[in-house]
Amino acid sequence: MDNLYVQKLSVSFDGFKALDIDIFEVAQNELRVVIGPNGAGKTTLLDVLCGRARPDVGHAYFKDQDLTKLSEDEIVDLGVGRKFQAPTVFTSLTVADNLMLAVKANRGVFASLFYRLQAAERRRIEEVAERTGLEDALDEVAGTLSHGQKQWLEIAMVILQDPTLFLVDEPAAGMTDQETFRTGEILQGLAEDHALIVIEHDMEFVRQIARKVTVLHEGRILVEGPMETVQNDPRVIECYLGTAMERDEHSAVG
Ligand SMILES: Nc1ncnc2c1ncn2[C@@H]1O[C@H](COP(=O)(O)OP(=O)(O)OP(=O)(O)O)[C@@H](O)[C@H]1O
Ligand SMILES: [Mg+2]
């Protein structure tokens, strides 16, 4: 069973409860979007799932293990990949070389650079480049990519770790509308054979990709369900969507 099952999980910082979840479950190959106001605990949830933060109490079961008991490396090995905001790309290397390093990550950087790629690995890199819209950029130096392409390269590098569950925090931040839409398509493609938890504030992007949505508010799950239900829920409109929509309108005007 490759579903994620979070049970009675709470995280606090200096006595302040940042996260207090009763049950949160993500099925195999499900794409789950998590929304909520600033400070709702969204990033903290991902931090717990990738071993960066430890809960006071609670469990996060995945593949018969409790993620809250594992180290960050053990969690990656188990198949939980996370795309971080901070870049991990080598800007002076080409896209292809960056992907090759991701394939060979466990050999060490220098061994990898001089390692001759097997045909199968070359094909895998090309396949992942295609899934992330980078097939024509393989020979470009990573530092010259657009902001969107750099983000897709980061996604590609995580895919090459072979995660079963993929955690993505605000993937569309700073992207143009076109890049944002393309990112939505990439994530939807990934959901064919990965489970994903995607955190996002951009409501147009959320509407593009969302199936089931979880709304966090003050560390708790306020509402969970299909996008249509969630966006018409008065509690969600009051605590989040009202202000998010105003933001959209302002940015559309300005
Ligand atoms: N390392 C930390 N130390 C102290 N407080 C923290 C820490 N990390 C998060 N918090 C607090 O926990 C709460 C939840 O933060 P979190 O970053 O998870 O929110 P978020 O939903 O991701 O918000 P945003 O939409 O702004 O990214 C906030 O009040 C935040 O200030
Ligand atoms: Mg956050």
mmCIF file of C-alpha atoms and ligand atoms in Angstrom:
data_model
loop_
_atom_site.group_PDB
_atom_site.id
_atom_site.type_symbol
_atom_site.label_atom_id
_atom_site.label_comp_id
_atom_site.label_asym_id
_atom_site.label_seq_id
_atom_site.Cartn_x
_atom_site.Cartn_y
_atom_site.Cartn_z
ATOM 1 C CA MET A 1 0.000 0.000 0.000
ATOM 2 C CA ASP A 2 1.580 3.210 -1.145
ATOM 3 C CA ASN A 3 -0.926 5.643 0.314
ATOM 4 C CA LEU A 4 0.047 8.261 2.860
ATOM 5 C CA TYR A 5 -1.816 8.175 6.142
ATOM 6 C CA VAL A 6 -1.264 10.988 8.615
ATOM 7 C CA GLN A 7 -2.780 10.430 12.014
ATOM 8 C CA LYS A 8 -3.206 12.750 15.017
ATOM 9 C CA LEU A 9 -0.247 14.872 14.059
ATOM 10 C CA SER A 10 0.656 18.031 15.861
ATOM 11 C CA VAL A 11 3.650 20.334 15.536
ATOM 12 C CA SER A 12 4.379 23.301 17.751
ATOM 13 C CA PHE A 13 7.009 26.019 17.753
ATOM 14 C CA ASP A 14 7.696 27.503 21.198
ATOM 15 C CA GLY A 15 4.295 26.394 22.441
ATOM 16 C CA PHE A 16 2.455 27.718 19.360
ATOM 17 C CA LYS A 17 0.553 24.981 17.546
ATOM 18 C CA ALA A 18 1.439 25.350 13.867
ATOM 19 C CA LEU A 19 -0.182 22.083 12.832
ATOM 20 C CA ASP A 20 -2.900 19.975 14.431
ATOM 21 C CA ILE A 21 -4.227 17.337 12.059
ATOM 22 C CA ASP A 22 -6.574 14.525 12.979
ATOM 23 C CA ILE A 23 -6.475 12.509 9.741
ATOM 24 C CA PHE A 24 -4.974 13.320 6.352
ATOM 25 C CA GLU A 25 -4.826 10.652 3.693
ATOM 26 C CA VAL A 26 -3.461 10.756 0.148
ATOM 27 C CA ALA A 27 -4.025 7.774 -2.136
ATOM 28 C CA GLN A 28 -1.601 6.229 -4.588
ATOM 29 C CA ASN A 29 -1.272 8.400 -7.737
ATOM 30 C CA GLU A 30 -3.562 11.039 -6.257
ATOM 31 C CA LEU A 31 -2.950 14.716 -6.947
ATOM 32 C CA ARG A 32 -3.926 16.602 -3.791
ATOM 33 C CA VAL A 33 -3.869 20.359 -3.605
ATOM 34 C CA VAL A 34 -3.484 22.015 -0.188
ATOM 35 C CA ILE A 35 -4.567 25.630 0.151
ATOM 36 C CA GLY A 36 -5.037 28.014 3.067
ATOM 37 C CA PRO A 37 -4.061 31.455 4.324
ATOM 38 C CA ASN A 38 -0.499 32.450 5.195
ATOM 39 C CA GLY A 39 0.686 30.685 8.320
ATOM 40 C CA ALA A 40 -1.949 27.928 8.046
ATOM 41 C CA GLY A 41 0.700 25.218 8.428
ATOM 42 C CA LYS A 42 0.982 24.060 4.809
ATOM 43 C CA THR A 43 4.773 24.177 4.574
ATOM 44 C CA THR A 44 5.054 22.720 8.069
ATOM 45 C CA LEU A 45 3.060 19.697 6.873
ATOM 46 C CA LEU A 46 5.552 19.109 4.038
ATOM 47 C CA ASP A 47 8.432 19.678 6.480
ATOM 48 C CA VAL A 48 7.141 16.840 8.644
ATOM 49 C CA LEU A 49 6.627 14.532 5.671
ATOM 50 C CA CYS A 50 10.199 15.010 4.451
ATOM 51 C CA GLY A 51 11.783 14.790 7.909
ATOM 52 C CA ARG A 52 12.734 18.460 8.276
ATOM 53 C CA ALA A 53 10.392 19.045 11.189
ATOM 54 C CA ARG A 54 9.424 16.660 13.952
ATOM 55 C CA PRO A 55 5.907 16.527 15.377
ATOM 56 C CA ASP A 56 5.199 16.637 19.113
ATOM 57 C CA VAL A 57 2.922 13.676 18.602
ATOM 58 C CA GLY A 58 1.472 11.792 15.676
ATOM 59 C CA HIS A 59 2.346 9.537 12.787
ATOM 60 C CA ALA A 60 2.713 9.748 9.039
ATOM 61 C CA TYR A 61 2.559 6.228 7.639
ATOM 62 C CA PHE A 62 3.896 5.528 4.158
ATOM 63 C CA LYS A 63 4.929 2.138 2.768
ATOM 64 C CA ASP A 64 4.610 0.497 6.188
ATOM 65 C CA GLN A 65 6.973 3.003 7.781
ATOM 66 C CA ASP A 66 6.392 6.034 9.983
ATOM 67 C CA LEU A 67 8.015 9.038 8.297
ATOM 68 C CA THR A 68 8.169 10.879 11.617
ATOM 69 C CA LYS A 69 10.746 8.323 12.780
ATOM 70 C CA LEU A 70 13.016 8.438 9.714
ATOM 71 C CA SER A 71 15.863 10.752 8.696
ATOM 72 C CA GLU A 72 15.564 13.001 5.633
ATOM 73 C CA ASP A 73 17.786 10.631 3.616
ATOM 74 C CA GLU A 74 15.815 7.569 4.656
ATOM 75 C CA ILE A 75 12.621 9.329 3.577
ATOM 76 C CA VAL A 76 14.078 10.095 0.127
ATOM 77 C CA ASP A 77 15.176 6.460 -0.180
ATOM 78 C CA LEU A 78 11.676 5.331 0.745
ATOM 79 C CA GLY A 79 10.315 7.296 -2.210
ATOM 80 C CA VAL A 80 9.246 10.698 -0.934
ATOM 81 C CA GLY A 81 10.673 13.488 -3.111
ATOM 82 C CA ARG A 82 10.390 17.182 -2.425
ATOM 83 C CA LYS A 83 10.988 20.106 -4.672
ATOM 84 C CA PHE A 84 12.437 22.929 -2.614
ATOM 85 C CA GLN A 85 12.213 26.612 -3.481
ATOM 86 C CA ALA A 86 15.948 27.117 -3.096
ATOM 87 C CA PRO A 87 17.704 26.018 -6.284
ATOM 88 C CA THR A 88 19.808 22.876 -6.308
ATOM 89 C CA VAL A 89 20.700 23.211 -9.979
ATOM 90 C CA PHE A 90 24.323 23.607 -11.117
ATOM 91 C CA THR A 91 24.016 26.797 -13.176
ATOM 92 C CA SER A 92 27.250 26.345 -15.163
ATOM 93 C CA LEU A 93 26.343 22.842 -16.351
ATOM 94 C CA THR A 94 23.921 21.960 -19.127
ATOM 95 C CA VAL A 95 20.437 20.674 -18.463
ATOM 96 C CA ALA A 96 21.543 17.200 -19.590
ATOM 97 C CA ASP A 97 24.522 17.226 -17.193
ATOM 98 C CA ASN A 98 22.316 18.312 -14.303
ATOM 99 C CA LEU A 99 19.939 15.456 -15.055
ATOM 100 C CA MET A 100 22.827 13.046 -15.340
ATOM 101 C CA LEU A 101 24.045 14.130 -11.901
ATOM 102 C CA ALA A 102 20.575 13.537 -10.516
ATOM 103 C CA VAL A 103 20.587 10.002 -11.955
ATOM 104 C CA LYS A 104 23.964 9.342 -10.445
ATOM 105 C CA ALA A 105 23.425 11.298 -7.237
ATOM 106 C CA ASN A 106 24.513 8.407 -5.065
ATOM 107 C CA ARG A 107 27.845 8.035 -6.869
ATOM 108 C CA GLY A 108 29.054 11.489 -5.823
ATOM 109 C CA VAL A 109 29.441 14.516 -8.079
ATOM 110 C CA PHE A 110 32.908 13.880 -9.501
ATOM 111 C CA ALA A 111 32.493 10.179 -10.112
ATOM 112 C CA SER A 112 29.267 11.019 -11.925
ATOM 113 C CA LEU A 113 30.785 13.582 -14.251
ATOM 114 C CA PHE A 114 33.242 11.057 -15.596
ATOM 115 C CA TYR A 115 30.844 8.165 -15.563
ATOM 116 C CA ARG A 116 29.826 6.938 -18.976
ATOM 117 C CA LEU A 117 26.066 6.902 -19.302
ATOM 118 C CA GLN A 118 24.446 3.633 -20.147
ATOM 119 C CA ALA A 119 21.995 3.792 -23.039
ATOM 120 C CA ALA A 120 19.115 3.081 -20.681
ATOM 121 C CA GLU A 121 20.062 5.997 -18.457
ATOM 122 C CA ARG A 122 20.333 8.327 -21.447
ATOM 123 C CA ARG A 123 16.836 7.259 -22.498
ATOM 124 C CA ARG A 124 15.539 7.844 -18.973
ATOM 125 C CA ILE A 125 16.966 11.377 -18.971
ATOM 126 C CA GLU A 126 15.356 12.100 -22.332
ATOM 127 C CA GLU A 127 12.049 10.716 -21.133
ATOM 128 C CA VAL A 128 12.077 12.863 -17.987
ATOM 129 C CA ALA A 129 13.122 15.925 -20.012
ATOM 130 C CA GLU A 130 10.116 15.316 -22.214
ATOM 131 C CA ARG A 131 7.780 15.010 -19.228
ATOM 132 C CA THR A 132 8.985 18.371 -17.956
ATOM 133 C CA GLY A 133 9.044 20.237 -21.275
ATOM 134 C CA LEU A 134 12.842 20.394 -21.402
ATOM 135 C CA GLU A 135 13.448 18.104 -24.390
ATOM 136 C CA ASP A 136 14.687 20.976 -26.561
ATOM 137 C CA ALA A 137 16.761 22.525 -23.776
ATOM 138 C CA LEU A 138 19.002 19.548 -22.933
ATOM 139 C CA ASP A 139 22.164 21.193 -24.290
ATOM 140 C CA GLU A 140 21.464 24.611 -22.799
ATOM 141 C CA VAL A 141 23.480 25.831 -19.817
ATOM 142 C CA ALA A 142 21.168 25.752 -16.797
ATOM 143 C CA GLY A 143 22.076 29.308 -15.770
ATOM 144 C CA THR A 144 20.595 30.681 -18.994
ATOM 145 C CA LEU A 145 17.179 29.031 -18.562
ATOM 146 C CA SER A 146 14.054 31.055 -17.854
ATOM 147 C CA HIS A 147 12.688 31.033 -14.295
ATOM 148 C CA GLY A 148 10.007 28.542 -15.346
ATOM 149 C CA GLN A 149 12.478 26.216 -17.061
ATOM 150 C CA LYS A 150 14.723 26.241 -13.969
ATOM 151 C CA GLN A 151 11.771 25.168 -11.857
ATOM 152 C CA TRP A 152 10.972 22.366 -14.333
ATOM 153 C CA LEU A 153 14.586 21.246 -14.212
ATOM 154 C CA GLU A 154 14.284 21.020 -10.421
ATOM 155 C CA ILE A 155 11.138 18.956 -10.862
ATOM 156 C CA ALA A 156 12.930 16.730 -13.380
ATOM 157 C CA MET A 157 15.794 16.174 -10.940
ATOM 158 C CA VAL A 158 13.363 15.086 -8.237
ATOM 159 C CA ILE A 159 11.611 12.722 -10.674
ATOM 160 C CA LEU A 160 14.975 11.083 -11.336
ATOM 161 C CA GLN A 161 15.119 10.108 -7.641
ATOM 162 C CA ASP A 162 12.114 7.900 -8.454
ATOM 163 C CA PRO A 163 9.727 9.179 -5.792
ATOM 164 C CA THR A 164 6.349 7.537 -5.282
ATOM 165 C CA LEU A 165 5.108 10.597 -3.418
ATOM 166 C CA PHE A 166 6.088 14.040 -4.673
ATOM 167 C CA LEU A 167 5.829 17.141 -2.462
ATOM 168 C CA VAL A 168 5.684 20.530 -4.168
ATOM 169 C CA ASP A 169 5.434 23.873 -2.350
ATOM 170 C CA GLU A 170 4.149 26.812 -4.443
ATOM 171 C CA PRO A 171 5.537 25.587 -7.781
ATOM 172 C CA ALA A 172 4.088 28.477 -9.786
ATOM 173 C CA ALA A 173 5.553 31.266 -7.630
ATOM 174 C CA GLY A 174 7.158 33.937 -9.800
ATOM 175 C CA MET A 175 6.115 32.316 -13.076
ATOM 176 C CA THR A 176 4.427 33.957 -16.035
ATOM 177 C CA ASP A 177 0.845 32.888 -16.779
ATOM 178 C CA GLN A 178 2.066 30.702 -19.611
ATOM 179 C CA GLU A 179 4.727 29.027 -17.456
ATOM 180 C CA THR A 180 2.156 28.523 -14.702
ATOM 181 C CA PHE A 181 -0.210 26.759 -17.089
ATOM 182 C CA ARG A 182 2.592 24.559 -18.421
ATOM 183 C CA THR A 183 3.555 23.690 -14.827
ATOM 184 C CA GLY A 184 -0.035 22.593 -14.251
ATOM 185 C CA GLU A 185 0.179 20.287 -17.251
ATOM 186 C CA ILE A 186 3.489 18.852 -16.042
ATOM 187 C CA LEU A 187 2.097 18.097 -12.577
ATOM 188 C CA GLN A 188 -1.032 16.538 -14.052
ATOM 189 C CA GLY A 189 1.167 14.316 -16.197
ATOM 190 C CA LEU A 190 3.175 13.285 -13.138
ATOM 191 C CA ALA A 191 -0.015 12.322 -11.327
ATOM 192 C CA GLU A 192 -0.425 9.465 -13.788
ATOM 193 C CA ASP A 193 2.259 7.544 -11.919
ATOM 194 C CA HIS A 194 3.038 9.521 -8.759
ATOM 195 C CA ALA A 195 1.079 10.732 -5.771
ATOM 196 C CA LEU A 196 1.505 14.490 -5.393
ATOM 197 C CA ILE A 197 0.827 17.022 -2.665
ATOM 198 C CA VAL A 198 0.847 20.482 -4.206
ATOM 199 C CA ILE A 199 0.626 23.654 -2.121
ATOM 200 C CA GLU A 200 -0.438 26.723 -4.028
ATOM 201 C CA HIS A 201 -1.933 30.192 -3.579
ATOM 202 C CA ASP A 202 -2.622 30.989 -7.249
ATOM 203 C CA MET A 203 -6.336 30.118 -7.470
ATOM 204 C CA GLU A 204 -6.409 29.984 -11.253
ATOM 205 C CA PHE A 205 -3.626 27.410 -11.135
ATOM 206 C CA VAL A 206 -5.445 25.517 -8.381
ATOM 207 C CA ARG A 207 -8.605 25.393 -10.502
ATOM 208 C CA GLN A 208 -6.572 24.082 -13.438
ATOM 209 C CA ILE A 209 -5.105 21.096 -11.593
ATOM 210 C CA ALA A 210 -7.309 20.490 -8.558
ATOM 211 C CA ARG A 211 -9.264 17.332 -7.967
ATOM 212 C CA LYS A 212 -9.539 16.906 -4.212
ATOM 213 C CA VAL A 213 -8.537 19.936 -2.167
ATOM 214 C CA THR A 214 -7.589 20.227 1.494
ATOM 215 C CA VAL A 215 -8.018 23.606 3.150
ATOM 216 C CA LEU A 216 -5.790 24.263 6.150
ATOM 217 C CA HIS A 217 -6.591 27.047 8.575
ATOM 218 C CA GLU A 218 -4.676 27.742 11.783
ATOM 219 C CA GLY A 219 -3.042 24.327 11.572
ATOM 220 C CA ARG A 220 -6.273 22.386 11.208
ATOM 221 C CA ILE A 221 -8.087 20.871 8.262
ATOM 222 C CA LEU A 222 -11.039 23.196 7.762
ATOM 223 C CA VAL A 223 -12.624 21.502 4.741
ATOM 224 C CA GLU A 224 -11.651 18.729 2.369
ATOM 225 C CA GLY A 225 -13.339 17.700 -0.870
ATOM 226 C CA PRO A 226 -13.695 18.316 -4.583
ATOM 227 C CA MET A 227 -12.716 21.792 -5.776
ATOM 228 C CA GLU A 228 -16.341 22.734 -6.604
ATOM 229 C CA THR A 229 -17.492 21.941 -3.068
ATOM 230 C CA VAL A 230 -14.530 23.605 -1.399
ATOM 231 C CA GLN A 231 -14.697 26.878 -3.313
ATOM 232 C CA ASN A 232 -18.390 27.301 -2.458
ATOM 233 C CA ASP A 233 -17.986 26.506 1.228
ATOM 234 C CA PRO A 234 -18.819 29.639 3.267
ATOM 235 C CA ARG A 235 -16.092 28.858 5.849
ATOM 236 C CA VAL A 236 -13.454 28.651 3.125
ATOM 237 C CA ILE A 237 -14.666 31.851 1.490
ATOM 238 C CA GLU A 238 -14.558 33.632 4.815
ATOM 239 C CA CYS A 239 -11.099 32.537 5.955
ATOM 240 C CA TYR A 240 -9.315 32.326 2.643
ATOM 241 C CA LEU A 241 -10.975 32.560 -0.737
ATOM 242 C CA GLY A 242 -12.507 35.971 -0.100
ATOM 243 C CA THR A 243 -9.083 37.485 0.349
ATOM 244 C CA ALA A 244 -7.484 35.297 -2.331
ATOM 245 C CA MET A 245 -10.094 36.435 -4.851
ATOM 246 C CA GLU A 246 -9.602 40.067 -3.918
ATOM 247 C CA ARG A 247 -5.889 39.531 -4.496
ATOM 248 C CA ASP A 248 -6.604 38.037 -7.938
ATOM 249 C CA GLU A 249 -8.842 40.957 -8.855
ATOM 250 C CA HIS A 250 -6.274 43.510 -7.709
ATOM 251 C CA SER A 251 -3.505 41.823 -9.657
ATOM 252 C CA ALA A 252 -5.778 41.613 -12.708
ATOM 253 C CA VAL A 253 -6.464 45.350 -12.454
ATOM 254 C CA GLY A 254 -2.914 46.314 -11.534
HETATM 255 N N1 LIG B 1 10.818 26.998 12.298
HETATM 256 C C1 LIG B 1 9.801 27.705 12.805
HETATM 257 N N2 LIG B 1 9.922 28.332 14.004
HETATM 258 C C2 LIG B 1 8.903 29.022 14.539
HETATM 259 N N3 LIG B 1 7.698 29.163 13.960
HETATM 260 C C3 LIG B 1 7.511 28.575 12.775
HETATM 261 C C4 LIG B 1 8.546 27.823 12.120
HETATM 262 N N4 LIG B 1 8.062 27.358 10.955
HETATM 263 C C5 LIG B 1 6.786 27.787 10.860
HETATM 264 N N5 LIG B 1 6.468 28.532 11.952
HETATM 265 C C6 LIG B 1 5.135 29.128 12.214
HETATM 266 O O1 LIG B 1 4.164 28.122 12.036
HETATM 267 C C7 LIG B 1 3.019 28.633 11.381
HETATM 268 C C8 LIG B 1 2.767 27.861 10.103
HETATM 269 O O2 LIG B 1 3.782 28.189 9.167
HETATM 270 P P1 LIG B 1 3.862 27.557 7.713
HETATM 271 O O3 LIG B 1 5.118 28.052 7.116
HETATM 272 O O4 LIG B 1 3.670 26.104 7.783
HETATM 273 O O5 LIG B 1 2.597 28.249 7.014
HETATM 274 P P2 LIG B 1 2.150 28.192 5.492
HETATM 275 O O6 LIG B 1 0.748 27.708 5.489
HETATM 276 O O7 LIG B 1 3.136 27.480 4.683
HETATM 277 O O8 LIG B 1 2.134 29.756 5.119
HETATM 278 P P3 LIG B 1 2.511 30.500 3.735
HETATM 279 O O9 LIG B 1 1.282 30.409 2.892
HETATM 280 O O10 LIG B 1 2.788 31.903 4.157
HETATM 281 O O11 LIG B 1 3.690 29.819 3.126
HETATM 282 C C9 LIG B 1 3.282 30.109 11.149
HETATM 283 O O12 LIG B 1 2.683 30.839 12.196
HETATM 284 C C10 LIG B 1 4.788 30.207 11.208
HETATM 285 O O13 LIG B 1 5.193 31.489 11.657
HETATM 286 MG MG MG B 2 4.404 27.986 3.120
#
